[in-house]
CSV table of C-alpha atoms (C1' of nucleotides) in Angstrom, one decimal:
chain,number,residue,atom,x,y,z
A,1,UNK,CA,40.1,134.9,147.6
A,2,UNK,CA,41.0,134.8,144.0
A,3,UNK,CA,37.5,134.5,142.5
A,4,UNK,CA,39.4,133.8,139.0
A,5,UNK,CA,40.1,129.9,140.8
A,6,UNK,CA,36.1,129.5,141.3
A,7,UNK,CA,35.7,131.2,137.6
A,8,UNK,CA,37.7,129.0,136.4
A,9,UNK,CA,36.3,125.6,137.9
A,10,UNK,CA,32.4,127.0,137.5
A,11,UNK,CA,33.1,127.5,133.6
A,12,UNK,CA,34.5,123.5,134.0
A,13,UNK,CA,31.0,122.6,135.7
A,14,UNK,CA,29.4,124.4,132.9
A,15,UNK,CA,31.3,122.4,130.2
A,16,UNK,CA,30.6,118.7,131.9
A,17,UNK,CA,26.9,119.7,132.3
A,18,UNK,CA,26.7,120.9,128.7
A,19,UNK,CA,28.5,118.3,127.0
A,20,UNK,CA,29.5,115.5,129.3
A,21,UNK,CA,32.7,115.2,131.4
A,22,UNK,CA,35.2,114.0,128.6
A,23,UNK,CA,34.4,117.7,126.9
A,24,UNK,CA,36.0,119.1,129.4
A,25,UNK,CA,39.7,119.3,128.4
A,26,UNK,CA,42.4,122.2,129.5
A,27,UNK,CA,41.9,123.7,125.7
A,28,UNK,CA,38.5,123.6,126.0
A,29,UNK,CA,38.0,125.3,129.3
A,30,UNK,CA,40.7,128.0,128.3
A,31,UNK,CA,38.7,128.9,125.0
A,32,UNK,CA,35.6,129.5,127.2
A,33,UNK,CA,37.5,131.3,130.1
A,34,UNK,CA,38.7,133.1,127.1
A,35,UNK,CA,42.8,132.5,127.7
A,36,UNK,CA,45.2,130.2,126.4
A,37,UNK,CA,45.3,126.8,127.7
A,38,UNK,CA,49.0,127.3,129.8
A,39,UNK,CA,47.1,130.1,131.7
A,40,UNK,CA,44.8,127.9,133.5
A,41,UNK,CA,48.2,126.3,135.2
A,42,UNK,CA,48.5,129.1,137.8
A,43,UNK,CA,45.5,128.5,138.8
A,44,UNK,CA,45.1,124.8,139.0
A,45,UNK,CA,48.0,122.3,139.1
A,46,UNK,CA,46.8,120.1,137.3
A,47,UNK,CA,44.2,118.2,135.2
A,48,UNK,CA,43.7,115.5,138.3
A,49,UNK,CA,43.7,119.0,140.5
A,50,UNK,CA,40.7,120.7,138.4
A,51,UNK,CA,38.4,117.4,138.4
A,52,UNK,CA,39.3,117.5,142.6
A,53,UNK,CA,38.4,121.2,142.5
A,54,UNK,CA,34.9,120.6,140.7
A,55,UNK,CA,33.8,117.9,142.7
A,56,UNK,CA,34.9,120.4,145.7
A,57,UNK,CA,33.0,123.0,144.5
A,58,UNK,CA,29.8,120.6,144.1
A,59,UNK,CA,30.5,119.3,147.7
A,60,UNK,CA,30.1,122.9,149.1
A,61,UNK,CA,26.1,122.8,147.4
A,62,UNK,CA,25.6,119.1,149.3
A,63,UNK,CA,25.7,120.4,153.1
A,64,UNK,CA,23.2,121.9,154.8
A,65,UNK,CA,23.4,125.9,154.6
A,66,UNK,CA,23.8,127.4,157.9
A,67,UNK,CA,20.9,127.5,159.9
A,68,UNK,CA,18.4,126.5,157.3
A,69,UNK,CA,16.1,123.3,156.8
A,70,UNK,CA,18.8,120.6,156.3
A,71,UNK,CA,18.0,120.4,152.7
A,72,UNK,CA,15.1,118.6,152.2
A,73,UNK,CA,12.5,120.8,153.3
A,74,UNK,CA,12.4,120.1,156.9
A,75,UNK,CA,11.8,123.3,158.4
A,76,UNK,CA,14.0,124.3,161.4
A,77,UNK,CA,10.9,125.0,163.7
A,78,UNK,CA,12.0,121.8,165.4
A,79,UNK,CA,15.4,120.4,166.0
A,80,UNK,CA,15.7,117.3,162.7
A,81,UNK,CA,16.0,114.3,164.3
A,82,UNK,CA,19.1,111.7,163.5
A,83,UNK,CA,17.3,110.1,161.1
A,84,UNK,CA,16.2,113.3,159.3
A,85,UNK,CA,19.6,114.3,159.0
A,86,UNK,CA,20.7,111.3,157.4
A,87,UNK,CA,18.2,111.5,154.6
A,88,UNK,CA,18.8,114.5,153.8
A,89,UNK,CA,22.4,114.3,153.2
A,90,UNK,CA,21.5,111.5,151.2
A,91,UNK,CA,19.1,113.2,149.0
A,92,UNK,CA,21.2,116.1,148.8
A,93,UNK,CA,23.7,113.3,147.5
A,94,UNK,CA,21.1,112.0,145.4
A,95,UNK,CA,20.2,115.6,143.8
A,96,UNK,CA,23.8,116.8,143.0
A,97,UNK,CA,24.3,113.4,141.1
A,98,UNK,CA,20.6,114.2,139.1
A,99,UNK,CA,22.0,117.3,138.2
A,100,UNK,CA,25.5,116.3,137.2
A,101,UNK,CA,25.5,113.1,136.5
A,102,UNK,CA,29.0,113.0,135.5
A,103,UNK,CA,30.1,113.9,139.2
A,104,UNK,CA,28.5,110.6,140.3
A,105,UNK,CA,32.1,108.7,139.4
A,106,UNK,CA,34.5,111.2,140.8
A,107,UNK,CA,32.7,111.1,144.0
A,108,UNK,CA,34.2,107.8,144.2
A,109,UNK,CA,37.9,108.2,142.5
A,110,UNK,CA,38.7,111.4,144.3
A,111,UNK,CA,39.6,111.0,148.3
A,112,UNK,CA,37.0,113.0,150.1
A,113,UNK,CA,39.6,115.0,152.2
A,114,UNK,CA,38.3,118.6,151.3
A,115,UNK,CA,36.6,120.5,154.3
A,116,UNK,CA,32.9,120.0,153.0
A,117,UNK,CA,33.7,116.6,152.5
A,118,UNK,CA,35.2,116.1,156.0
A,119,UNK,CA,31.9,118.2,157.4
A,120,UNK,CA,29.6,115.8,155.6
A,121,UNK,CA,31.4,112.8,157.6
A,122,UNK,CA,30.8,114.7,160.6
A,123,UNK,CA,27.2,115.0,159.9
A,124,UNK,CA,27.0,111.2,159.9
A,125,UNK,CA,29.1,110.9,162.8
A,126,UNK,CA,26.7,112.9,164.9
A,127,UNK,CA,23.9,111.1,163.6
A,128,UNK,CA,24.9,107.9,163.9
A,129,UNK,CA,26.1,108.6,167.8
A,130,UNK,CA,22.5,109.8,168.3
A,131,UNK,CA,21.4,106.8,167.2
A,132,UNK,CA,22.8,105.1,169.9
A,133,UNK,CA,25.2,103.1,167.7
A,134,UNK,CA,28.3,102.1,169.6
A,135,UNK,CA,31.3,104.6,169.1
A,136,UNK,CA,33.6,101.6,167.8
A,137,UNK,CA,30.9,101.1,164.9
A,138,UNK,CA,30.4,104.6,163.6
A,139,UNK,CA,33.4,105.0,161.3
A,140,UNK,CA,32.3,101.4,159.6
A,141,UNK,CA,29.0,102.4,159.4
A,142,UNK,CA,29.5,105.6,158.2
A,143,UNK,CA,31.7,104.2,155.6
A,144,UNK,CA,28.9,101.3,154.6
A,145,UNK,CA,26.1,104.1,154.2
A,146,UNK,CA,28.3,107.0,152.2
A,147,UNK,CA,29.4,103.9,150.0
A,148,UNK,CA,25.8,102.7,149.5
A,149,UNK,CA,24.4,106.2,148.8
A,150,UNK,CA,27.1,107.2,146.3
A,151,UNK,CA,26.7,104.0,144.9
A,152,UNK,CA,23.6,104.3,144.4
A,153,UNK,CA,23.8,107.9,142.9
A,154,UNK,CA,26.3,106.8,140.5
A,155,UNK,CA,24.4,103.7,139.3
A,156,UNK,CA,21.5,106.0,138.6
A,157,UNK,CA,23.7,108.5,136.8
A,158,UNK,CA,25.4,105.9,134.7
A,159,UNK,CA,22.1,103.8,133.8
A,160,UNK,CA,23.3,100.9,135.6
A,161,UNK,CA,19.6,100.6,137.1
A,162,UNK,CA,18.2,101.0,133.9
A,163,UNK,CA,19.4,98.4,131.2
A,164,UNK,CA,16.0,98.1,129.8
A,165,UNK,CA,16.3,101.5,128.3
A,166,UNK,CA,18.3,100.3,125.4
A,167,UNK,CA,16.5,97.0,124.7
A,168,UNK,CA,12.8,96.8,126.7
A,169,UNK,CA,13.4,93.2,127.3
A,170,UNK,CA,16.3,94.3,128.8
A,171,UNK,CA,18.5,91.7,130.2
A,172,UNK,CA,17.4,88.4,129.8
A,173,UNK,CA,16.8,88.0,126.2
A,174,UNK,CA,20.3,86.9,125.6
A,175,UNK,CA,19.8,83.7,127.8
A,176,UNK,CA,17.6,80.8,128.0
A,177,UNK,CA,15.2,80.9,130.3
A,178,UNK,CA,16.4,77.6,132.0
A,179,UNK,CA,20.0,78.9,132.6
A,180,UNK,CA,17.9,81.6,135.1
A,181,UNK,CA,16.0,80.2,137.7
A,182,UNK,CA,16.2,83.0,139.6
A,183,UNK,CA,14.2,85.4,137.0
A,184,UNK,CA,12.0,83.5,136.3
A,185,UNK,CA,10.8,82.8,139.9
A,186,UNK,CA,10.8,86.9,140.5
A,187,UNK,CA,8.7,86.8,137.1
A,188,UNK,CA,6.5,89.8,136.6
A,189,UNK,CA,8.1,91.8,138.9
A,190,UNK,CA,11.4,92.8,136.8
A,191,UNK,CA,8.8,93.9,133.6
A,192,UNK,CA,7.5,96.9,135.8
A,193,UNK,CA,9.3,100.3,135.4
A,194,UNK,CA,11.3,100.8,138.3
A,195,UNK,CA,10.6,104.1,140.7
A,196,UNK,CA,13.9,104.9,141.5
A,197,UNK,CA,12.8,108.0,143.9
A,198,UNK,CA,10.4,105.1,145.7
A,199,UNK,CA,13.6,102.9,145.9
A,200,UNK,CA,15.8,105.1,147.4
A,201,UNK,CA,13.1,105.7,149.9
A,202,UNK,CA,12.5,102.4,150.7
A,203,UNK,CA,16.4,101.7,150.7
A,204,UNK,CA,17.2,104.5,153.4
A,205,UNK,CA,14.3,102.7,155.4
A,206,UNK,CA,16.2,99.4,155.5
A,207,UNK,CA,19.3,101.4,156.1
A,208,UNK,CA,17.8,103.3,159.1
A,209,UNK,CA,16.4,99.4,160.3
A,210,UNK,CA,19.9,98.5,160.2
A,211,UNK,CA,21.6,101.7,162.3
A,212,UNK,CA,18.6,100.8,164.9
A,213,UNK,CA,19.7,97.5,165.4
A,214,UNK,CA,23.6,97.9,165.4
A,215,UNK,CA,22.4,100.5,168.3
A,216,UNK,CA,20.2,97.9,169.9
A,217,UNK,CA,23.2,95.5,169.7
A,218,UNK,CA,25.3,97.7,171.6
A,219,UNK,CA,28.6,96.6,172.0
A,220,UNK,CA,28.1,93.0,170.9
B,1,UNK,CA,35.5,81.3,117.7
B,2,UNK,CA,38.3,83.8,117.1
B,3,UNK,CA,40.0,83.7,119.7
B,4,UNK,CA,41.8,86.4,118.3
B,5,UNK,CA,39.5,88.8,120.0
B,6,UNK,CA,39.9,87.2,123.7
B,7,UNK,CA,43.8,87.5,123.0
B,8,UNK,CA,43.1,91.2,122.5
B,9,UNK,CA,41.2,91.8,125.1
B,10,UNK,CA,43.3,90.0,127.5
B,11,UNK,CA,46.6,91.7,126.0
B,12,UNK,CA,44.4,94.7,127.2
B,13,UNK,CA,44.2,93.2,130.8
B,14,UNK,CA,47.7,92.8,131.2
B,15,UNK,CA,48.5,96.6,130.0
B,16,UNK,CA,46.2,97.7,132.9
B,17,UNK,CA,47.5,95.6,136.0
B,18,UNK,CA,50.8,96.6,134.9
B,19,UNK,CA,50.6,100.4,134.0
B,20,UNK,CA,47.0,101.4,134.8
B,21,UNK,CA,43.9,101.5,132.7
B,22,UNK,CA,44.7,104.8,131.7
B,23,UNK,CA,47.6,103.1,129.8
B,24,UNK,CA,45.1,100.9,127.8
B,25,UNK,CA,45.3,103.1,124.5
B,26,UNK,CA,44.5,101.5,121.3
B,27,UNK,CA,48.0,102.3,119.8
B,28,UNK,CA,49.7,101.0,123.1
B,29,UNK,CA,47.3,97.7,123.0
B,30,UNK,CA,48.3,97.5,119.2
B,31,UNK,CA,52.0,97.4,119.8
B,32,UNK,CA,51.6,94.9,122.1
B,33,UNK,CA,49.5,92.1,119.9
B,34,UNK,CA,52.2,93.3,117.1
B,35,UNK,CA,50.2,94.7,114.8
B,36,UNK,CA,49.1,98.2,113.2
B,37,UNK,CA,46.5,100.3,115.9
B,38,UNK,CA,43.9,100.2,112.8
B,39,UNK,CA,44.0,96.5,112.4
B,40,UNK,CA,42.1,96.4,116.0
B,41,UNK,CA,38.8,97.8,114.7
B,42,UNK,CA,38.1,94.5,113.0
B,43,UNK,CA,37.7,92.6,116.4
B,44,UNK,CA,36.7,95.3,118.8
B,45,UNK,CA,34.1,98.2,117.1
B,46,UNK,CA,35.5,101.1,119.9
B,47,UNK,CA,37.7,102.1,122.4
B,48,UNK,CA,34.2,101.7,124.3
B,49,UNK,CA,33.4,98.7,123.3
B,50,UNK,CA,36.9,97.7,124.4
B,51,UNK,CA,36.5,98.6,128.0
B,52,UNK,CA,33.0,96.6,127.7
B,53,UNK,CA,34.8,93.5,126.7
B,54,UNK,CA,37.7,93.8,129.5
B,55,UNK,CA,35.0,93.9,131.9
B,56,UNK,CA,33.1,90.9,130.6
B,57,UNK,CA,36.1,89.2,130.5
B,58,UNK,CA,36.8,89.5,134.3
B,59,UNK,CA,33.2,89.1,135.0
B,60,UNK,CA,33.5,85.6,133.8
B,61,UNK,CA,36.0,84.5,136.3
B,62,UNK,CA,33.6,86.3,139.0
B,63,UNK,CA,31.0,83.4,138.6
B,64,UNK,CA,30.9,79.9,140.6
B,65,UNK,CA,32.8,77.7,138.3
B,66,UNK,CA,30.4,75.0,137.8
B,67,UNK,CA,30.4,72.0,139.9
B,68,UNK,CA,33.3,73.8,142.1
B,69,UNK,CA,32.8,75.5,145.5
B,70,UNK,CA,31.4,78.6,145.1
B,71,UNK,CA,33.9,80.5,144.8
B,72,UNK,CA,34.9,80.8,148.7
B,73,UNK,CA,36.2,77.5,149.6
B,74,UNK,CA,33.1,76.2,150.9
B,75,UNK,CA,33.3,72.7,149.8
B,76,UNK,CA,30.2,71.4,147.9
B,77,UNK,CA,29.7,68.5,150.2
B,78,UNK,CA,26.4,70.1,151.3
B,79,UNK,CA,24.8,72.6,149.0
B,80,UNK,CA,25.9,75.9,150.4
B,81,UNK,CA,22.8,78.0,151.6
B,82,UNK,CA,21.5,81.0,150.5
B,83,UNK,CA,23.8,83.5,152.7
B,84,UNK,CA,26.9,81.6,152.0
B,85,UNK,CA,26.2,82.0,148.0
B,86,UNK,CA,25.8,85.5,148.8
B,87,UNK,CA,28.9,86.0,150.4
B,88,UNK,CA,30.8,83.9,148.0
B,89,UNK,CA,29.8,86.3,145.0
B,90,UNK,CA,30.6,89.1,147.1
B,91,UNK,CA,34.2,87.9,147.9
B,92,UNK,CA,34.2,87.1,144.5
B,93,UNK,CA,33.7,90.3,143.2
B,94,UNK,CA,36.0,92.0,146.1
B,95,UNK,CA,38.6,89.9,144.8
B,96,UNK,CA,38.6,90.7,141.1
B,97,UNK,CA,38.8,94.6,142.4
B,98,UNK,CA,41.5,93.8,144.2
B,99,UNK,CA,43.2,91.9,141.6
B,100,UNK,CA,42.8,94.4,139.2
B,101,UNK,CA,41.9,97.8,140.8
B,102,UNK,CA,41.1,99.5,137.5
B,103,UNK,CA,38.2,97.7,136.9
B,104,UNK,CA,36.4,99.1,139.8
B,105,UNK,CA,34.8,101.8,138.1
B,106,UNK,CA,33.9,100.4,134.8
B,107,UNK,CA,31.5,97.8,137.0
B,108,UNK,CA,29.6,101.1,137.8
B,109,UNK,CA,29.3,102.7,134.3
B,110,UNK,CA,29.0,99.5,131.8
B,111,UNK,CA,25.7,98.4,132.4
B,112,UNK,CA,25.4,94.9,133.3
B,113,UNK,CA,24.1,93.2,130.2
B,114,UNK,CA,26.4,90.8,129.7
B,115,UNK,CA,25.6,86.9,129.8
B,116,UNK,CA,27.9,86.6,132.7
B,117,UNK,CA,26.6,89.8,134.4
B,118,UNK,CA,23.2,88.6,134.1
B,119,UNK,CA,24.0,85.2,135.8
B,120,UNK,CA,25.8,86.8,138.7
B,121,UNK,CA,22.2,88.9,139.3
B,122,UNK,CA,20.2,85.6,139.1
B,123,UNK,CA,22.4,84.0,141.7
B,124,UNK,CA,21.2,87.0,144.2
B,125,UNK,CA,17.9,86.6,143.0
B,126,UNK,CA,17.0,82.8,143.6
B,127,UNK,CA,19.1,83.6,146.9
B,128,UNK,CA,16.8,86.5,148.1
B,129,UNK,CA,13.6,83.8,147.1
B,130,UNK,CA,15.3,81.4,149.2
B,131,UNK,CA,15.7,83.6,152.1
B,132,UNK,CA,11.9,84.4,152.4
B,133,UNK,CA,12.4,87.8,150.3
B,134,UNK,CA,8.6,88.5,149.2
B,135,UNK,CA,9.4,88.4,145.2
B,136,UNK,CA,8.1,92.4,144.4
B,137,UNK,CA,10.8,93.0,147.0
B,138,UNK,CA,13.8,90.9,145.2
B,139,UNK,CA,14.9,93.1,142.7
B,140,UNK,CA,15.2,96.3,144.8
B,141,UNK,CA,17.1,94.1,147.5
B,142,UNK,CA,19.8,93.4,144.7
B,143,UNK,CA,20.3,96.3,143.4
B,144,UNK,CA,20.3,97.3,147.0
B,145,UNK,CA,23.1,94.8,147.5
B,146,UNK,CA,25.0,94.9,144.2
B,147,UNK,CA,25.0,98.7,144.5
B,148,UNK,CA,27.0,98.2,148.2
B,149,UNK,CA,29.5,96.0,147.2
B,150,UNK,CA,30.5,97.1,143.9
B,151,UNK,CA,30.7,100.4,145.8
B,152,UNK,CA,32.9,98.9,148.5
B,153,UNK,CA,35.2,97.4,146.1
B,154,UNK,CA,35.4,100.2,144.1
B,155,UNK,CA,36.1,102.8,147.3
B,156,UNK,CA,38.7,100.2,148.6
B,157,UNK,CA,40.2,100.3,145.0
B,158,UNK,CA,40.5,104.3,144.6
B,159,UNK,CA,41.5,104.6,148.0
B,160,UNK,CA,38.4,106.5,149.4
B,161,UNK,CA,38.7,104.6,152.5
B,162,UNK,CA,42.2,105.0,153.7
B,163,UNK,CA,43.0,109.2,153.1
B,164,UNK,CA,45.2,108.8,155.8
B,165,UNK,CA,47.7,107.1,153.5
B,166,UNK,CA,48.7,110.4,152.3
B,167,UNK,CA,48.4,112.1,155.7
B,168,UNK,CA,48.7,110.3,158.7
B,169,UNK,CA,46.3,112.6,160.7
B,170,UNK,CA,44.3,112.1,157.4
B,171,UNK,CA,40.9,114.1,157.1
B,172,UNK,CA,40.4,116.3,160.4
B,173,UNK,CA,43.7,118.3,160.4
B,174,UNK,CA,42.3,120.6,158.2
B,175,UNK,CA,39.5,122.1,160.3
B,176,UNK,CA,39.7,123.0,163.8
B,177,UNK,CA,38.1,120.3,166.6
B,178,UNK,CA,35.4,122.6,167.5
B,179,UNK,CA,33.5,122.6,164.0
B,180,UNK,CA,33.8,118.6,164.1
B,181,UNK,CA,31.8,117.8,166.9
B,182,UNK,CA,31.4,114.0,165.1
B,183,UNK,CA,34.7,113.6,164.9
B,184,UNK,CA,35.6,114.5,168.5
B,185,UNK,CA,32.6,112.0,170.1
B,186,UNK,CA,34.2,108.9,168.0
B,187,UNK,CA,37.9,110.1,168.7
B,188,UNK,CA,40.0,107.8,169.2
B,189,UNK,CA,38.3,105.0,167.0
B,190,UNK,CA,39.3,107.1,164.2
B,191,UNK,CA,43.0,106.7,164.6
B,192,UNK,CA,42.9,102.9,164.4
B,193,UNK,CA,44.0,101.3,161.2
B,194,UNK,CA,41.1,100.0,159.3
B,195,UNK,CA,41.2,96.4,158.7
B,196,UNK,CA,38.6,96.2,155.5
B,197,UNK,CA,38.7,92.5,155.3
B,198,UNK,CA,37.0,92.4,159.0
B,199,UNK,CA,34.6,95.5,157.8
B,200,UNK,CA,33.5,93.7,154.8
B,201,UNK,CA,32.4,90.4,156.9
B,202,UNK,CA,30.9,92.9,159.5
B,203,UNK,CA,28.9,94.9,156.3
B,204,UNK,CA,28.0,91.5,155.0
B,205,UNK,CA,26.8,90.3,158.3
B,206,UNK,CA,24.5,93.5,158.4
B,207,UNK,CA,23.2,93.1,155.0
B,208,UNK,CA,22.6,89.8,155.9
B,209,UNK,CA,20.1,90.8,158.8
B,210,UNK,CA,18.3,93.3,156.4
B,211,UNK,CA,17.4,90.5,154.2
B,212,UNK,CA,16.5,88.5,157.2
B,213,UNK,CA,14.5,91.6,158.1
B,214,UNK,CA,13.0,91.8,154.7
B,215,UNK,CA,11.9,88.0,154.4
B,216,UNK,CA,10.2,88.5,158.1
B,217,UNK,CA,8.2,91.4,157.6
B,218,UNK,CA,7.1,89.9,154.5
B,219,UNK,CA,4.3,91.3,152.0
B,220,UNK,CA,4.6,94.4,154.1
C,1,DA,C1',38.8,88.6,105.2
C,2,DC,C1',42.7,90.6,107.1
C,3,DC,C1',46.2,94.1,107.4
C,4,DT,C1',48.9,98.9,106.6
C,5,DG,C1',50.0,103.9,105.8
C,6,DA,C1',49.0,107.9,105.6
C,7,DA,C1',46.4,111.9,107.6
C,8,DC,C1',42.8,114.4,110.6
C,9,DA,C1',41.5,116.6,114.5
C,10,DC,C1',42.4,116.2,119.0
C,11,DC,C1',44.9,115.8,124.2
C,12,DG,C1',47.9,117.2,128.7
C,13,DT,C1',52.4,119.8,129.6
C,14,DT,C1',57.2,121.8,129.7
C,15,DC,C1',59.9,125.5,128.6
C,16,DA,C1',61.4,130.0,127.1
C,17,DA,C1',60.1,134.2,127.1
C,18,DG,C1',57.1,138.2,126.8
C,19,DT,C1',54.8,142.4,129.9
D,1,DA,C1',52.6,137.9,139.0
D,2,DC,C1',50.3,136.8,135.3
D,3,DC,C1',49.9,135.3,130.3
D,4,DT,C1',51.4,133.5,125.4
D,5,DG,C1',53.8,130.6,121.0
D,6,DA,C1',55.4,127.2,120.3
D,7,DA,C1',56.8,122.5,121.0
D,8,DC,C1',56.7,117.3,122.3
D,9,DA,C1',54.9,113.4,122.7
D,10,DC,C1',50.7,111.4,122.9
D,11,DC,C1',45.5,110.6,121.5
D,12,DG,C1',40.8,107.5,118.9
D,13,DT,C1',39.3,107.4,114.5
D,14,DT,C1',38.6,107.6,108.7
D,15,DC,C1',39.9,106.3,104.7
D,16,DA,C1',42.1,105.0,100.7
D,17,DA,C1',44.8,101.1,99.8
D,18,DG,C1',47.4,97.1,99.7
D,19,DT,C1',47.3,90.9,99.9
DNA sequence: ACCTGAACACCGTTCAAGT
DNA sequence: ACCTGAACACCGTTCAAGT
């Protein structure tokens, strides 16, 4: 209802995609929608509410569509297992922040209280219960997993994982090797380009093992 | 050298601590320092560079001070083990963002290329090597661990972990229970207040187990 | 070297007024 | 209901000028 609001939010998304989040001003948005800046306040309480609305719109794209494949290509001939559903959600999250890098930060700052965000949490709860995690541990593990997944997405989107993009020799150029024994030990592995898709997969595998471990330990 | 720059950065930290990050403007900072806004540009290239300088200043507080206890109270009678050093760094990171909630976000956005940031990464590298993690896996696990720790800190600082602060019934009030089978299953555990200190400890224990597992699996 | 004053091109938001 | 115009109190930054 009131498609006007969605129209405004989508215009804001478009500006952010094209020119970055800081280009999203009430004035620029108003111009794009073809209206005076003040008219926006009919449909959006605040600039903060505008940002909330923008992430809300993205989150709805993150959820598995009803009766479809869960978001990562596992067709629904058979029911996906708990780890497939977890993976699907994680990949959907990363896909969103790859398409909209500016959004990664907002996922951390804006509390996840929209209905779609709650639904995403619910999917993780169910997956963990099905994995055999004791119910008392489920909320903690949900927070751990979502924190890591959103953190990975935000790190990738902000370039935190690839500081070498600016300077090929990367980080350790600035300090004498003697002060960095860890870097010396790891040595050549630091010079390889990082395949973040493979790394994300390996991370999710580690998290899967962690969930299985928590289930195996049971109550204690 | 040029203590003037540090003086300016510290004034910026003070403003952020007192009135939030968005109160840190070149004009407000100039006034606090007792100078015209333009004078700041002698000591700081940009507003972006100012923010970088602010996190840089915080990061130096995060590192174990030379010859001291590693940051979390383990006295240096005996050398701390790898997991104690990891824990110390994690707790130091959380302590920083608890003292300076506005900083959590910057830790994600500003690439960690300052000497102090590199030193922190080096500590993690060394700890992982000592834990027996294969060297090819060390950089990935460092990124996984730092992503989680910074993510936890940022989530806590931004209130992502406590949406119930606004509405005691929290998140699921908005949706019919039938649509949230996961929440129903977990049930009463959702109504308890969250002890984030205990949760952080439990999370670090899980991460420790993950590191041990990676070491045990070895090359493959 | 270090600082200033004036100016430019922006912001979010309030408020009274229009239809 | 929905939109407008003018205004307020801000921004970051450039540029020429001062000492």
